[in-house]
mmCIF file of C-alpha atoms in Angstrom:
data_model
loop_
_atom_site.group_PDB
_atom_site.id
_atom_site.type_symbol
_atom_site.label_atom_id
_atom_site.label_comp_id
_atom_site.label_asym_id
_atom_site.label_seq_id
_atom_site.Cartn_x
_atom_site.Cartn_y
_atom_site.Cartn_z
ATOM 1 C CA MET O 1 -0.518 38.158 -69.694
ATOM 2 C CA ALA O 2 2.500 37.229 -71.689
ATOM 3 C CA VAL O 3 5.638 39.039 -70.618
ATOM 4 C CA GLY O 4 6.796 39.391 -74.215
ATOM 5 C CA ARG O 5 3.874 41.646 -75.242
ATOM 6 C CA PRO O 6 4.921 45.277 -74.726
ATOM 7 C CA GLY O 7 1.342 46.617 -74.653
ATOM 8 C CA VAL O 8 0.360 44.233 -71.898
ATOM 9 C CA GLY O 9 3.520 44.881 -69.915
ATOM 10 C CA ALA O 10 3.025 48.635 -70.234
ATOM 11 C CA ALA O 11 -0.581 48.399 -69.023
ATOM 12 C CA LEU O 12 0.419 46.259 -66.044
ATOM 13 C CA GLY O 13 3.348 48.546 -65.219
ATOM 14 C CA ALA O 14 1.224 51.681 -65.403
ATOM 15 C CA ALA O 15 -1.480 50.062 -63.273
ATOM 16 C CA LEU O 16 1.062 48.961 -60.670
ATOM 17 C CA LEU O 17 2.698 52.407 -60.475
ATOM 18 C CA ALA O 18 -0.689 54.111 -60.152
ATOM 19 C CA ARG O 19 -1.767 51.820 -57.322
ATOM 20 C CA LEU O 20 1.543 52.116 -55.467
ATOM 21 C CA GLY O 21 1.340 55.883 -55.847
ATOM 22 C CA LEU O 22 -2.122 55.867 -54.292
ATOM 23 C CA VAL O 23 -0.900 53.681 -51.430
ATOM 24 C CA LEU O 24 1.929 56.139 -50.717
ATOM 25 C CA TYR O 25 -0.422 59.099 -51.010
ATOM 26 C CA GLY O 26 -2.761 57.356 -48.577
ATOM 27 C CA LEU O 27 0.016 57.157 -45.991
ATOM 28 C CA HIS O 28 0.548 60.906 -46.355
ATOM 29 C CA GLN O 29 -3.145 61.809 -46.157
ATOM 30 C CA ASP O 30 -3.736 59.576 -43.148
ATOM 31 C CA GLY O 31 -0.983 61.363 -41.248
ATOM 32 C CA ALA O 32 -1.648 64.925 -42.415
ATOM 33 C CA MET O 33 -5.414 65.271 -42.808
ATOM 34 C CA ARG O 34 -8.468 64.752 -40.654
ATOM 35 C CA VAL O 35 -10.248 62.731 -43.364
ATOM 36 C CA ARG O 36 -8.330 59.478 -43.815
ATOM 37 C CA TYR O 37 -7.661 57.910 -47.209
ATOM 38 C CA THR O 38 -7.517 54.379 -45.798
ATOM 39 C CA ASP O 39 -10.818 52.497 -45.723
ATOM 40 C CA VAL O 40 -12.250 52.143 -42.223
ATOM 41 C CA ASP O 41 -12.548 48.395 -42.836
ATOM 42 C CA TYR O 42 -8.768 48.162 -43.192
ATOM 43 C CA ARG O 43 -8.388 49.265 -39.583
ATOM 44 C CA VAL O 44 -10.887 46.552 -38.654
ATOM 45 C CA PHE O 45 -8.868 43.966 -40.640
ATOM 46 C CA THR O 46 -5.659 44.970 -38.895
ATOM 47 C CA ASP O 47 -7.217 44.893 -35.426
ATOM 48 C CA ALA O 48 -8.639 41.434 -36.157
ATOM 49 C CA ALA O 49 -5.230 40.248 -37.389
ATOM 50 C CA ARG O 50 -3.660 41.530 -34.170
ATOM 51 C CA LEU O 51 -6.170 39.534 -32.143
ATOM 52 C CA VAL O 52 -5.297 36.421 -34.143
ATOM 53 C CA THR O 53 -1.581 36.878 -33.424
ATOM 54 C CA GLU O 54 -2.476 37.049 -29.729
ATOM 55 C CA GLY O 55 -4.354 33.763 -29.954
ATOM 56 C CA ARG O 56 -7.769 35.388 -29.583
ATOM 57 C CA SER O 57 -10.841 35.436 -31.801
ATOM 58 C CA PRO O 58 -10.931 38.088 -34.544
ATOM 59 C CA TYR O 59 -14.606 38.549 -33.709
ATOM 60 C CA ARG O 60 -13.649 40.278 -30.487
ATOM 61 C CA ARG O 61 -13.147 43.257 -32.793
ATOM 62 C CA ALA O 62 -16.508 44.952 -33.208
ATOM 63 C CA THR O 63 -17.828 45.130 -36.804
ATOM 64 C CA TYR O 64 -15.495 42.369 -38.074
ATOM 65 C CA ARG O 65 -17.949 40.550 -40.383
ATOM 66 C CA TYR O 66 -15.535 38.521 -42.479
ATOM 67 C CA THR O 67 -13.906 35.122 -42.618
ATOM 68 C CA PRO O 68 -11.061 34.529 -40.133
ATOM 69 C CA LEU O 69 -8.990 33.544 -43.166
ATOM 70 C CA LEU O 70 -8.692 37.230 -44.063
ATOM 71 C CA ALA O 71 -7.410 38.096 -40.592
ATOM 72 C CA TRP O 72 -4.869 35.276 -40.868
ATOM 73 C CA LEU O 73 -3.688 36.513 -44.274
ATOM 74 C CA LEU O 74 -3.116 39.973 -42.817
ATOM 75 C CA THR O 75 -1.055 38.953 -39.785
ATOM 76 C CA PRO O 76 2.036 40.437 -41.530
ATOM 77 C CA ASN O 77 0.308 43.789 -40.896
ATOM 78 C CA VAL O 78 1.295 43.171 -37.285
ATOM 79 C CA TYR O 79 4.598 41.349 -37.744
ATOM 80 C CA LEU O 80 6.033 43.385 -40.652
ATOM 81 C CA ALA O 81 4.239 46.615 -41.558
ATOM 82 C CA GLU O 82 0.641 47.774 -41.563
ATOM 83 C CA VAL O 83 0.842 48.543 -45.271
ATOM 84 C CA PHE O 84 1.322 44.840 -46.126
ATOM 85 C CA GLY O 85 -2.391 44.202 -46.579
ATOM 86 C CA LYS O 86 -2.756 47.015 -49.104
ATOM 87 C CA LEU O 87 0.137 45.598 -51.122
ATOM 88 C CA LEU O 88 -1.499 42.165 -50.975
ATOM 89 C CA PHE O 89 -4.766 43.592 -52.273
ATOM 90 C CA VAL O 90 -2.940 45.460 -55.051
ATOM 91 C CA ALA O 91 -1.234 42.186 -56.042
ATOM 92 C CA GLY O 92 -4.637 40.458 -56.131
ATOM 93 C CA ASP O 93 -5.981 43.367 -58.164
ATOM 94 C CA LEU O 94 -3.296 42.926 -60.837
ATOM 95 C CA ALA O 95 -3.557 39.130 -60.746
ATOM 96 C CA ALA O 96 -7.284 39.438 -61.474
ATOM 97 C CA ALA O 97 -6.414 41.400 -64.617
ATOM 98 C CA VAL O 98 -3.957 38.687 -65.672
ATOM 99 C CA VAL O 99 -6.630 35.996 -65.319
ATOM 100 C CA ALA O 100 -9.140 38.155 -67.224
ATOM 101 C CA TYR O 101 -6.627 38.626 -70.035
ATOM 102 C CA ARG O 102 -5.968 34.907 -70.322
ATOM 103 C CA ALA O 103 -9.698 34.187 -70.268
ATOM 104 C CA LEU O 104 -10.243 36.652 -73.110
ATOM 105 C CA ARG O 105 -7.466 35.060 -75.167
ATOM 106 C CA ARG O 106 -9.001 31.636 -74.595
ATOM 107 C CA ARG O 107 -12.379 32.992 -75.702
ATOM 108 C CA GLY O 108 -10.906 34.081 -79.039
ATOM 109 C CA ALA O 109 -10.053 37.741 -78.485
ATOM 110 C CA ALA O 110 -6.914 39.116 -80.142
ATOM 111 C CA ALA O 111 -4.033 40.099 -77.880
ATOM 112 C CA GLY O 112 -4.540 43.821 -78.482
ATOM 113 C CA GLN O 113 -8.278 43.621 -77.921
ATOM 114 C CA ALA O 114 -7.861 41.582 -74.724
ATOM 115 C CA CYS O 115 -5.276 44.028 -73.403
ATOM 116 C CA GLY O 116 -7.493 47.001 -74.241
ATOM 117 C CA CYS O 117 -10.522 45.498 -72.490
ATOM 118 C CA CYS O 118 -8.552 44.729 -69.325
ATOM 119 C CA ALA O 119 -6.904 48.155 -69.288
ATOM 120 C CA ALA O 120 -10.099 50.136 -69.893
ATOM 121 C CA ALA O 121 -12.415 48.195 -67.585
ATOM 122 C CA TRP O 122 -10.020 47.254 -64.778
ATOM 123 C CA LEU O 123 -6.324 48.123 -64.815
ATOM 124 C CA LEU O 124 -6.721 51.856 -65.502
ATOM 125 C CA ASN O 125 -10.169 52.180 -63.950
ATOM 126 C CA PRO O 126 -10.033 54.626 -60.992
ATOM 127 C CA LEU O 127 -12.578 52.658 -58.935
ATOM 128 C CA PRO O 128 -10.642 49.348 -58.637
ATOM 129 C CA MET O 129 -7.481 51.411 -58.085
ATOM 130 C CA ALA O 130 -9.059 53.261 -55.174
ATOM 131 C CA VAL O 131 -10.684 50.162 -53.669
ATOM 132 C CA SER O 132 -7.478 48.098 -53.453
ATOM 133 C CA SER O 133 -5.162 50.999 -52.507
ATOM 134 C CA ARG O 134 -7.491 52.078 -49.678
ATOM 135 C CA GLY O 135 -7.254 48.614 -48.176
ATOM 136 C CA ASN O 136 -10.412 46.848 -49.288
ATOM 137 C CA ALA O 137 -10.238 43.086 -49.911
ATOM 138 C CA GLU O 138 -12.669 42.935 -52.849
ATOM 139 C CA ALA O 139 -9.807 42.317 -55.316
ATOM 140 C CA LEU O 140 -9.127 38.912 -53.722
ATOM 141 C CA VAL O 141 -12.732 37.863 -54.265
ATOM 142 C CA ALA O 142 -12.601 39.174 -57.834
ATOM 143 C CA LEU O 143 -9.494 37.058 -58.452
ATOM 144 C CA LEU O 144 -11.204 33.907 -57.161
ATOM 145 C CA VAL O 145 -14.359 34.553 -59.226
ATOM 146 C CA LEU O 146 -12.357 35.124 -62.409
ATOM 147 C CA ALA O 147 -10.268 32.015 -61.704
ATOM 148 C CA THR O 148 -13.482 30.009 -61.326
ATOM 149 C CA LEU O 149 -14.784 31.119 -64.732
ATOM 150 C CA TYR O 150 -11.375 30.633 -66.353
ATOM 151 C CA PHE O 151 -11.062 27.050 -65.125
ATOM 152 C CA VAL O 152 -14.694 26.155 -65.903
ATOM 153 C CA GLU O 153 -14.376 27.311 -69.498
ATOM 154 C CA GLY O 154 -11.022 25.524 -69.766
ATOM 155 C CA GLY O 155 -12.474 22.225 -68.528
ATOM 156 C CA SER O 156 -10.484 22.154 -65.245
ATOM 157 C CA ILE O 157 -13.490 21.346 -63.097
ATOM 158 C CA GLY O 158 -11.545 20.498 -59.933
ATOM 159 C CA LYS O 159 -9.544 23.740 -59.953
ATOM 160 C CA ALA O 160 -12.689 25.716 -60.735
ATOM 161 C CA ALA O 161 -14.512 24.116 -57.807
ATOM 162 C CA VAL O 162 -11.683 24.896 -55.370
ATOM 163 C CA SER O 163 -11.641 28.535 -56.521
ATOM 164 C CA TYR O 164 -15.422 28.728 -56.237
ATOM 165 C CA GLY O 165 -15.488 27.233 -52.753
ATOM 166 C CA LEU O 166 -12.908 29.786 -51.599
ATOM 167 C CA ALA O 167 -14.811 32.629 -53.281
ATOM 168 C CA VAL O 168 -18.087 31.747 -51.532
ATOM 169 C CA HIS O 169 -16.231 31.416 -48.244
ATOM 170 C CA MET O 170 -14.765 34.911 -48.683
ATOM 171 C CA LYS O 171 -18.060 36.490 -49.788
ATOM 172 C CA ILE O 172 -21.581 35.100 -49.971
ATOM 173 C CA TYR O 173 -22.602 36.687 -53.293
ATOM 174 C CA PRO O 174 -20.787 34.211 -55.643
ATOM 175 C CA LEU O 175 -23.221 31.594 -54.357
ATOM 176 C CA THR O 176 -25.664 33.016 -56.924
ATOM 177 C CA TYR O 177 -23.405 31.657 -59.699
ATOM 178 C CA ALA O 178 -24.195 28.055 -58.731
ATOM 179 C CA LEU O 179 -27.157 27.671 -61.103
ATOM 180 C CA PRO O 180 -25.474 29.246 -64.176
ATOM 181 C CA ILE O 181 -22.368 27.121 -63.600
ATOM 182 C CA ALA O 182 -24.443 23.940 -63.269
ATOM 183 C CA LEU O 183 -26.445 24.760 -66.406
ATOM 184 C CA HIS O 184 -23.266 25.599 -68.301
ATOM 185 C CA LEU O 185 -21.584 22.348 -67.278
ATOM 186 C CA GLN O 186 -24.601 20.231 -68.209
ATOM 187 C CA SER O 187 -24.852 21.959 -71.606
ATOM 188 C CA LYS O 188 -21.232 21.047 -72.341
ATOM 189 C CA TRP O 189 -21.947 17.480 -71.179
ATOM 190 C CA CYS O 190 -24.891 17.347 -73.587
ATOM 191 C CA GLY O 191 -22.642 18.282 -76.486
ATOM 192 C CA GLY O 192 -23.689 21.930 -76.757
ATOM 193 C CA GLU O 193 -27.451 21.490 -76.349
ATOM 194 C CA GLY O 194 -28.692 23.199 -73.232
ATOM 195 C CA ALA O 195 -31.321 22.409 -70.702
ATOM 196 C CA VAL O 196 -33.676 24.930 -72.159
ATOM 197 C CA ASP O 197 -33.977 23.233 -75.526
ATOM 198 C CA MET O 198 -33.688 19.745 -74.033
ATOM 199 C CA GLY O 199 -31.401 18.563 -76.785
ATOM 200 C CA CYS O 200 -30.272 15.426 -74.929
ATOM 201 C CA ASP O 201 -33.749 13.913 -74.917
ATOM 202 C CA LYS O 202 -35.772 14.580 -78.048
ATOM 203 C CA LYS O 203 -38.685 12.515 -76.741
ATOM 204 C CA ALA O 204 -39.175 14.562 -73.602
ATOM 205 C CA LYS O 205 -42.706 15.813 -73.035
ATOM 206 C CA PHE O 206 -42.912 19.575 -73.168
ATOM 207 C CA THR O 207 -44.908 20.014 -70.023
ATOM 208 C CA PHE O 208 -43.823 22.314 -67.243
ATOM 209 C CA VAL O 209 -43.303 19.452 -64.793
ATOM 210 C CA GLY O 210 -41.527 17.412 -67.443
ATOM 211 C CA TYR O 211 -39.311 20.374 -68.255
ATOM 212 C CA LEU O 212 -38.295 20.822 -64.620
ATOM 213 C CA TRP O 213 -37.648 17.099 -64.283
ATOM 214 C CA GLN O 214 -35.478 16.991 -67.399
ATOM 215 C CA LEU O 215 -33.607 20.076 -66.229
ATOM 216 C CA PHE O 216 -32.888 18.432 -62.893
ATOM 217 C CA VAL O 217 -31.854 15.090 -64.403
ATOM 218 C CA LYS O 218 -29.494 16.647 -66.939
ATOM 219 C CA MET O 219 -27.680 18.561 -64.227
ATOM 220 C CA LEU O 220 -26.850 15.290 -62.489
ATOM 221 C CA ASN O 221 -23.842 14.543 -64.675
ATOM 222 C CA ARG O 222 -20.230 13.881 -63.817
ATOM 223 C CA ASP O 223 -18.970 17.463 -64.210
ATOM 224 C CA VAL O 224 -21.752 19.014 -62.149
ATOM 225 C CA LEU O 225 -21.432 16.403 -59.411
ATOM 226 C CA LEU O 226 -17.640 16.783 -59.350
ATOM 227 C CA PHE O 227 -17.880 20.551 -59.180
ATOM 228 C CA GLY O 228 -20.522 20.468 -56.452
ATOM 229 C CA THR O 229 -18.671 17.850 -54.412
ATOM 230 C CA VAL O 230 -15.295 19.605 -54.508
ATOM 231 C CA ALA O 231 -16.675 23.118 -53.981
ATOM 232 C CA GLY O 232 -18.936 21.892 -51.192
ATOM 233 C CA SER O 233 -16.050 20.034 -49.561
ATOM 234 C CA VAL O 234 -13.803 23.108 -49.627
ATOM 235 C CA LEU O 235 -16.535 25.306 -48.185
ATOM 236 C CA ALA O 236 -17.521 22.708 -45.585
ATOM 237 C CA ALA O 237 -13.918 22.091 -44.518
ATOM 238 C CA LEU O 238 -13.281 25.800 -43.973
ATOM 239 C CA THR O 239 -16.586 26.203 -42.170
ATOM 240 C CA VAL O 240 -15.985 23.253 -39.832
ATOM 241 C CA ALA O 241 -12.398 24.297 -39.119
ATOM 242 C CA PHE O 242 -13.271 27.885 -38.245
ATOM 243 C CA TYR O 243 -16.360 26.843 -36.301
ATOM 244 C CA HIS O 244 -14.109 24.585 -34.240
ATOM 245 C CA LEU O 245 -11.784 27.527 -33.566
ATOM 246 C CA TYR O 246 -14.274 30.367 -33.075
ATOM 247 C CA GLY O 247 -17.663 28.758 -32.527
ATOM 248 C CA TRP O 248 -20.996 30.435 -33.198
ATOM 249 C CA ASP O 249 -19.394 33.870 -33.560
ATOM 250 C CA PHE O 250 -17.856 32.729 -36.829
ATOM 251 C CA LEU O 251 -21.165 31.507 -38.313
ATOM 252 C CA GLU O 252 -23.040 34.576 -37.143
ATOM 253 C CA HIS O 253 -20.608 37.204 -38.389
ATOM 254 C CA ALA O 254 -19.155 35.542 -41.508
ATOM 255 C CA TYR O 255 -22.357 34.033 -42.951
ATOM 256 C CA LEU O 256 -25.660 34.678 -41.184
ATOM 257 C CA TYR O 257 -25.129 38.400 -40.685
ATOM 258 C CA HIS O 258 -24.964 38.974 -44.438
ATOM 259 C CA LEU O 259 -28.178 37.025 -45.069
ATOM 260 C CA THR O 260 -30.226 38.875 -42.443
ATOM 261 C CA ARG O 261 -28.449 42.232 -42.639
ATOM 262 C CA ARG O 262 -30.708 45.300 -42.473
ATOM 263 C CA ASP O 263 -28.461 48.322 -42.881
ATOM 264 C CA ILE O 264 -30.486 51.483 -42.192
ATOM 265 C CA ARG O 265 -27.582 53.798 -42.918
ATOM 266 C CA HIS O 266 -27.841 55.649 -46.218
ATOM 267 C CA ASN O 267 -26.528 53.731 -49.226
ATOM 268 C CA PHE O 268 -27.317 53.305 -52.929
ATOM 269 C CA SER O 269 -29.962 50.646 -52.294
ATOM 270 C CA PRO O 270 -33.566 51.532 -53.229
ATOM 271 C CA TYR O 271 -34.646 49.746 -50.037
ATOM 272 C CA PHE O 272 -32.592 51.723 -47.534
ATOM 273 C CA TYR O 273 -35.263 54.343 -46.736
ATOM 274 C CA MET O 274 -37.957 51.707 -46.257
ATOM 275 C CA LEU O 275 -35.695 49.750 -43.924
ATOM 276 C CA TYR O 276 -34.792 52.986 -42.125
ATOM 277 C CA LEU O 277 -38.432 53.932 -41.527
ATOM 278 C CA THR O 278 -39.443 50.411 -40.433
ATOM 279 C CA ALA O 279 -36.356 49.702 -38.296
ATOM 280 C CA GLU O 280 -38.478 49.368 -35.142
ATOM 281 C CA SER O 281 -41.443 47.716 -36.819
ATOM 282 C CA LYS O 282 -42.392 44.094 -36.259
ATOM 283 C CA TRP O 283 -42.446 43.764 -40.056
ATOM 284 C CA SER O 284 -38.864 44.911 -40.460
ATOM 285 C CA PHE O 285 -37.344 41.437 -40.690
ATOM 286 C CA ALA O 286 -40.019 40.205 -43.106
ATOM 287 C CA LEU O 287 -39.546 43.246 -45.350
ATOM 288 C CA GLY O 288 -35.805 42.594 -45.401
ATOM 289 C CA LEU O 289 -36.395 39.049 -46.596
ATOM 290 C CA ALA O 290 -38.994 40.180 -49.154
ATOM 291 C CA ALA O 291 -36.348 42.420 -50.719
ATOM 292 C CA PHE O 292 -34.637 39.257 -51.994
ATOM 293 C CA LEU O 293 -37.627 38.250 -54.161
ATOM 294 C CA PRO O 294 -36.992 40.589 -57.139
ATOM 295 C CA GLN O 295 -33.352 39.497 -57.115
ATOM 296 C CA LEU O 296 -34.213 35.803 -57.105
ATOM 297 C CA LEU O 297 -36.721 36.128 -59.949
ATOM 298 C CA LEU O 298 -34.374 38.145 -62.160
ATOM 299 C CA LEU O 299 -31.406 35.887 -61.434
ATOM 300 C CA LEU O 300 -33.439 32.807 -62.361
ATOM 301 C CA VAL O 301 -34.509 34.328 -65.688
ATOM 302 C CA VAL O 302 -30.970 35.441 -66.541
ATOM 303 C CA SER O 303 -29.551 32.017 -65.640
ATOM 304 C CA ILE O 304 -31.875 30.190 -68.030
ATOM 305 C CA ALA O 305 -31.465 32.740 -70.818
ATOM 306 C CA PHE O 306 -27.668 33.210 -70.887
ATOM 307 C CA TYR O 307 -25.972 30.243 -69.198
ATOM 308 C CA ARG O 308 -24.235 29.172 -72.440
ATOM 309 C CA ASP O 309 -21.956 32.224 -72.183
ATOM 310 C CA LEU O 310 -21.005 31.800 -68.547
ATOM 311 C CA ALA O 311 -19.007 35.020 -68.200
ATOM 312 C CA PHE O 312 -21.830 37.135 -69.627
ATOM 313 C CA CYS O 313 -24.385 35.364 -67.446
ATOM 314 C CA CYS O 314 -22.327 35.905 -64.279
ATOM 315 C CA PHE O 315 -21.777 39.555 -65.199
ATOM 316 C CA LEU O 316 -25.540 40.082 -65.494
ATOM 317 C CA HIS O 317 -26.065 38.106 -62.287
ATOM 318 C CA THR O 318 -23.716 40.357 -60.366
ATOM 319 C CA ALA O 319 -24.981 43.622 -61.847
ATOM 320 C CA ILE O 320 -28.567 42.662 -61.005
ATOM 321 C CA PHE O 321 -27.646 41.402 -57.549
ATOM 322 C CA VAL O 322 -25.805 44.622 -56.681
ATOM 323 C CA SER O 323 -28.418 46.968 -58.191
ATOM 324 C CA PHE O 324 -31.366 45.316 -56.430
ATOM 325 C CA ASN O 325 -29.601 44.455 -53.181
ATOM 326 C CA LYS O 326 -30.935 45.826 -49.905
ATOM 327 C CA VAL O 327 -27.450 47.163 -49.153
ATOM 328 C CA CYS O 328 -25.326 48.724 -51.898
ATOM 329 C CA THR O 329 -22.106 50.707 -51.537
ATOM 330 C CA SER O 330 -19.560 51.820 -54.143
ATOM 331 C CA GLN O 331 -17.179 48.943 -53.368
ATOM 332 C CA TYR O 332 -19.892 46.514 -54.524
ATOM 333 C CA PHE O 333 -19.483 47.871 -58.055
ATOM 334 C CA VAL O 334 -16.116 46.091 -58.191
ATOM 335 C CA TRP O 335 -17.991 42.782 -58.066
ATOM 336 C CA TYR O 336 -19.250 43.217 -61.622
ATOM 337 C CA LEU O 337 -16.552 45.515 -62.975
ATOM 338 C CA CYS O 338 -14.041 42.648 -62.708
ATOM 339 C CA LEU O 339 -16.224 40.665 -65.154
ATOM 340 C CA LEU O 340 -16.704 43.543 -67.578
ATOM 341 C CA PRO O 341 -13.501 42.831 -69.587
ATOM 342 C CA LEU O 342 -14.806 39.336 -70.401
ATOM 343 C CA VAL O 343 -18.080 40.575 -71.865
ATOM 344 C CA MET O 344 -16.875 43.666 -73.732
ATOM 345 C CA PRO O 345 -16.024 41.790 -76.975
ATOM 346 C CA SER O 346 -19.543 40.307 -77.064
ATOM 347 C CA VAL O 347 -21.335 43.626 -76.609
ATOM 348 C CA LYS O 348 -21.486 45.352 -79.981
ATOM 349 C CA MET O 349 -22.401 48.989 -79.409
ATOM 350 C CA SER O 350 -20.957 52.239 -80.678
ATOM 351 C CA TRP O 351 -18.421 54.195 -78.680
ATOM 352 C CA CYS O 352 -20.892 57.084 -78.428
ATOM 353 C CA ARG O 353 -23.517 54.860 -76.834
ATOM 354 C CA GLY O 354 -20.975 53.302 -74.489
ATOM 355 C CA VAL O 355 -19.674 56.708 -73.369
ATOM 356 C CA LEU O 356 -23.244 57.941 -72.875
ATOM 357 C CA LEU O 357 -24.068 54.953 -70.641
ATOM 358 C CA LEU O 358 -20.879 55.515 -68.652
ATOM 359 C CA PHE O 359 -21.772 59.205 -68.301
ATOM 360 C CA LEU O 360 -25.253 58.299 -67.027
ATOM 361 C CA TRP O 361 -23.716 55.878 -64.506
ATOM 362 C CA PHE O 362 -21.466 58.599 -63.088
ATOM 363 C CA ILE O 363 -24.282 61.167 -63.134
ATOM 364 C CA GLY O 364 -26.435 58.768 -61.096
ATOM 365 C CA GLN O 365 -23.711 58.439 -58.492
ATOM 366 C CA GLY O 366 -23.115 62.181 -58.413
ATOM 367 C CA LEU O 367 -26.804 62.933 -57.855
ATOM 368 C CA TRP O 368 -26.786 60.496 -54.941
ATOM 369 C CA LEU O 369 -23.521 61.754 -53.439
ATOM 370 C CA THR O 370 -24.707 65.371 -53.305
ATOM 371 C CA PRO O 371 -27.494 64.908 -50.704
ATOM 372 C CA ALA O 372 -25.359 62.268 -48.974
ATOM 373 C CA TYR O 373 -22.629 64.886 -48.493
ATOM 374 C CA PHE O 374 -25.064 67.355 -46.917
ATOM 375 C CA LEU O 375 -26.317 64.628 -44.587
ATOM 376 C CA GLU O 376 -22.876 63.426 -43.478
ATOM 377 C CA PHE O 377 -20.915 66.687 -43.305
ATOM 378 C CA LYS O 378 -23.574 69.389 -42.871
ATOM 379 C CA GLY O 379 -26.091 67.526 -40.748
ATOM 380 C CA TYR O 380 -29.055 68.297 -43.008
ATOM 381 C CA SER O 381 -31.943 65.831 -43.130
ATOM 382 C CA THR O 382 -31.754 64.725 -46.759
ATOM 383 C CA PHE O 383 -32.958 61.130 -46.375
ATOM 384 C CA LEU O 384 -35.830 61.560 -48.826
ATOM 385 C CA LEU O 385 -33.568 63.113 -51.472
ATOM 386 C CA ILE O 386 -31.032 60.300 -50.993
ATOM 387 C CA TRP O 387 -33.767 57.712 -51.474
ATOM 388 C CA LEU O 388 -35.076 59.421 -54.623
ATOM 389 C CA ALA O 389 -31.522 59.596 -55.983
ATOM 390 C CA GLY O 390 -31.158 55.889 -55.185
ATOM 391 C CA LEU O 391 -34.310 55.112 -57.167
ATOM 392 C CA LEU O 392 -32.965 57.123 -60.098
ATOM 393 C CA PHE O 393 -29.661 55.272 -59.866
ATOM 394 C CA LEU O 394 -31.550 51.947 -59.911
ATOM 395 C CA PHE O 395 -33.379 53.084 -63.056
ATOM 396 C CA ILE O 396 -30.064 54.075 -64.677
ATOM 397 C CA ASN O 397 -28.474 50.741 -63.787
ATOM 398 C CA SER O 398 -31.496 48.858 -65.110
ATOM 399 C CA PHE O 399 -31.375 50.866 -68.343
ATOM 400 C CA ILE O 400 -27.662 50.086 -68.746
ATOM 401 C CA ILE O 401 -28.260 46.360 -68.150
ATOM 402 C CA VAL O 402 -31.041 46.343 -70.762
ATOM 403 C CA GLN O 403 -28.779 48.141 -73.231
ATOM 404 C CA ILE O 404 -25.981 45.634 -72.676
ATOM 405 C CA ILE O 405 -28.356 42.703 -73.185
ATOM 406 C CA SER O 406 -29.898 44.233 -76.325
ATOM 407 C CA HIS O 407 -26.441 44.763 -77.862
ATOM 408 C CA TYR O 408 -25.126 41.339 -76.859
ATOM 409 C CA GLN O 409 -24.428 39.167 -79.902
ATOM 410 C CA LYS O 410 -24.774 35.437 -79.310
ATOM 411 C CA GLU O 411 -22.867 34.597 -82.467
ATOM 412 C CA ALA O 412 -19.849 36.733 -81.583
ATOM 413 C CA GLN O 413 -16.423 35.255 -82.091
ATOM 414 C CA VAL O 414 -15.966 34.431 -78.423
ATOM 415 C CA ALA O 415 -19.197 32.450 -78.279
ATOM 416 C CA LYS O 416 -18.260 30.494 -81.376
ATOM 417 C CA LYS O 417 -14.881 29.579 -79.954
ATOM 418 C CA LEU O 418 -16.420 28.391 -76.692
ATOM 419 C CA LYS O 419 -18.852 26.129 -78.572
ATOM 420 C CA GLN O 420 -15.936 24.524 -80.385
ATOM 421 C CA GLN O 421 -14.181 23.519 -77.146
#
């Protein structure tokens, strides 16, 4: 965001003041009230960082399921002040908005429109404010994901690959962007013709096997190979280094746990009640793996249909992944909210419709939170009501995704500008 633009500076300043105010309020609430403002994971981060400063493994802290890199970044929590990590996450939060703004400007949006999208969807959005100020690290992942898209669309393949490798190392979910990125890069290599229409080889036979073969061959170009090599090298280097330091504990807690995770505690996922009821069943593990199938099918379809507009494709990827995941909490919503500013100019719907969809989204959460409150704080058995509310929330999310897709305009200004690059 250019410093000389008063609207942008005002939005950043207001966002910074709001987040710092929440951080200060959190310090007060933590000391004065029984219910803490600070996220429970932040205590886990700090304990892990303390173990690192003592030369021990961060995985000696129970429930630390993250990369050791995060514990290393938060060692100033021990050396300086415990609030350091929250300030780091707030800085990453604002930096993500800066990258989103620059990406919008590159995609053809006017300065005012770009600023408005970033302010409405991210900077002044209460959810990202709360997530970063409570001490959750999702803003750092959002920054890396946005940097990846920014560099890919700008043609800086090496920088994009480094950002992507770091993003996947921090969280597993950006791994789902691999196919859209590869398809997007091969379409640019083919001069704007994508794999779906097979524009690089007019003589290709339109058989299913021939289609798959052509799709595979076209992805083996210089940009895709460079991106895959650099991103893979970054991820492999970090994995080997931390495996050398912390052994199997690192692989189990940072990677494998998230692939085989079966969280039977109540959450927004439509699968939670099934996993809760079958926790002791011999089919529990198989059912957990089967829950990935709807995700994989939908992600494949979205990748092939929308890869030309990479930001829009990744937004849909993330929204689908989160909505159909076997574990879903409110902090996961940040994963796709950070991409929302990039797609807003391409989604042409009335303000009334947009406000209605937003209202439905909040209503869905409220209907879920009500029985969840009675379960957590009153001790009532409301598991069935929570599951039904989760199903309704899945329906609402699916309806919103369909609405966004139906109002997406392929020939919007941003898409035209990207095709000209």
